[in-house]
Coordinates of C-alpha atoms in Angstrom, one line a residue:
M751 CA -0.4 0.1 0.2
S752 CA 1.4 3.8 -1.0
R753 CA 1.6 6.4 1.2
I754 CA 0.0 9.3 1.0
H755 CA 1.6 12.6 2.1
L756 CA -1.4 15.3 3.2
N757 CA 1.6 18.1 2.6
R758 CA 1.7 17.4 -0.7
I759 CA -2.0 17.8 -2.2
D760 CA -3.2 21.2 -3.5
L761 CA -5.5 22.2 -1.1
N762 CA -7.7 24.0 -3.6
L763 CA -8.2 20.0 -5.4
L764 CA -10.5 19.3 -1.8
T765 CA -12.5 22.1 -3.1
V766 CA -12.9 20.4 -6.6
L767 CA -13.6 17.2 -4.9
H768 CA -16.1 19.0 -2.2
R769 CA -18.1 20.2 -5.6
I770 CA -17.9 17.0 -7.6
H771 CA -19.5 15.1 -5.2
T772 CA -22.0 17.7 -4.2
E773 CA -22.8 18.0 -7.8
G774 CA -22.4 15.3 -9.2
S775 CA -21.2 16.2 -12.4
L776 CA -18.3 17.7 -13.3
T777 CA -19.7 20.5 -15.6
R778 CA -22.2 21.8 -12.7
A779 CA -18.8 21.6 -10.6
G780 CA -16.9 23.8 -12.7
V781 CA -20.2 26.4 -13.2
A782 CA -20.3 26.5 -9.2
L783 CA -16.5 27.4 -8.7
A784 CA -16.3 29.7 -12.3
M785 CA -14.1 26.5 -13.5
T786 CA -14.0 25.3 -17.2
Q787 CA -14.9 22.0 -17.1
P788 CA -12.0 20.7 -19.0
A789 CA -10.2 22.5 -15.7
V790 CA -12.5 20.6 -13.3
S791 CA -11.4 17.1 -15.0
H792 CA -8.0 17.9 -14.8
A793 CA -8.1 18.8 -10.9
L794 CA -9.8 15.3 -11.0
K795 CA -7.0 13.9 -12.7
R796 CA -4.1 15.6 -10.5
L797 CA -6.4 14.3 -7.7
R798 CA -6.5 10.8 -8.6
E799 CA -2.7 10.6 -8.7
S800 CA -2.2 12.3 -6.1
L801 CA -4.5 10.0 -3.5
G802 CA -3.8 6.7 -5.7
D803 CA -7.8 6.2 -6.2
E804 CA -9.9 6.7 -9.0
L805 CA -12.4 8.6 -6.6
F806 CA -15.1 9.2 -8.9
T807 CA -16.7 6.9 -11.9
R808 CA -19.2 8.2 -15.0
T809 CA -22.9 7.2 -14.9
T810 CA -25.3 7.6 -17.4
H811 CA -26.3 10.6 -14.9
G812 CA -23.4 12.0 -13.7
V813 CA -20.4 11.0 -11.8
R814 CA -20.7 8.9 -8.2
P815 CA -17.9 8.4 -6.2
T816 CA -16.1 5.2 -5.7
P817 CA -16.8 2.5 -3.0

């Protein structure tokens, strides 16, 4: 199991993570955060790489958190 170093994570990404979780959509999260959808997608990619987890999976109705 790899170790997660929270001091290396950009804390602004946690705001993006929270908003994606709340909105269930990268597009709606972007609107709420005044970011473009590609910027939200890039932030999610950075989080996935930092945490070593997919975090969300796509569904026909947006995204849902992984178990």
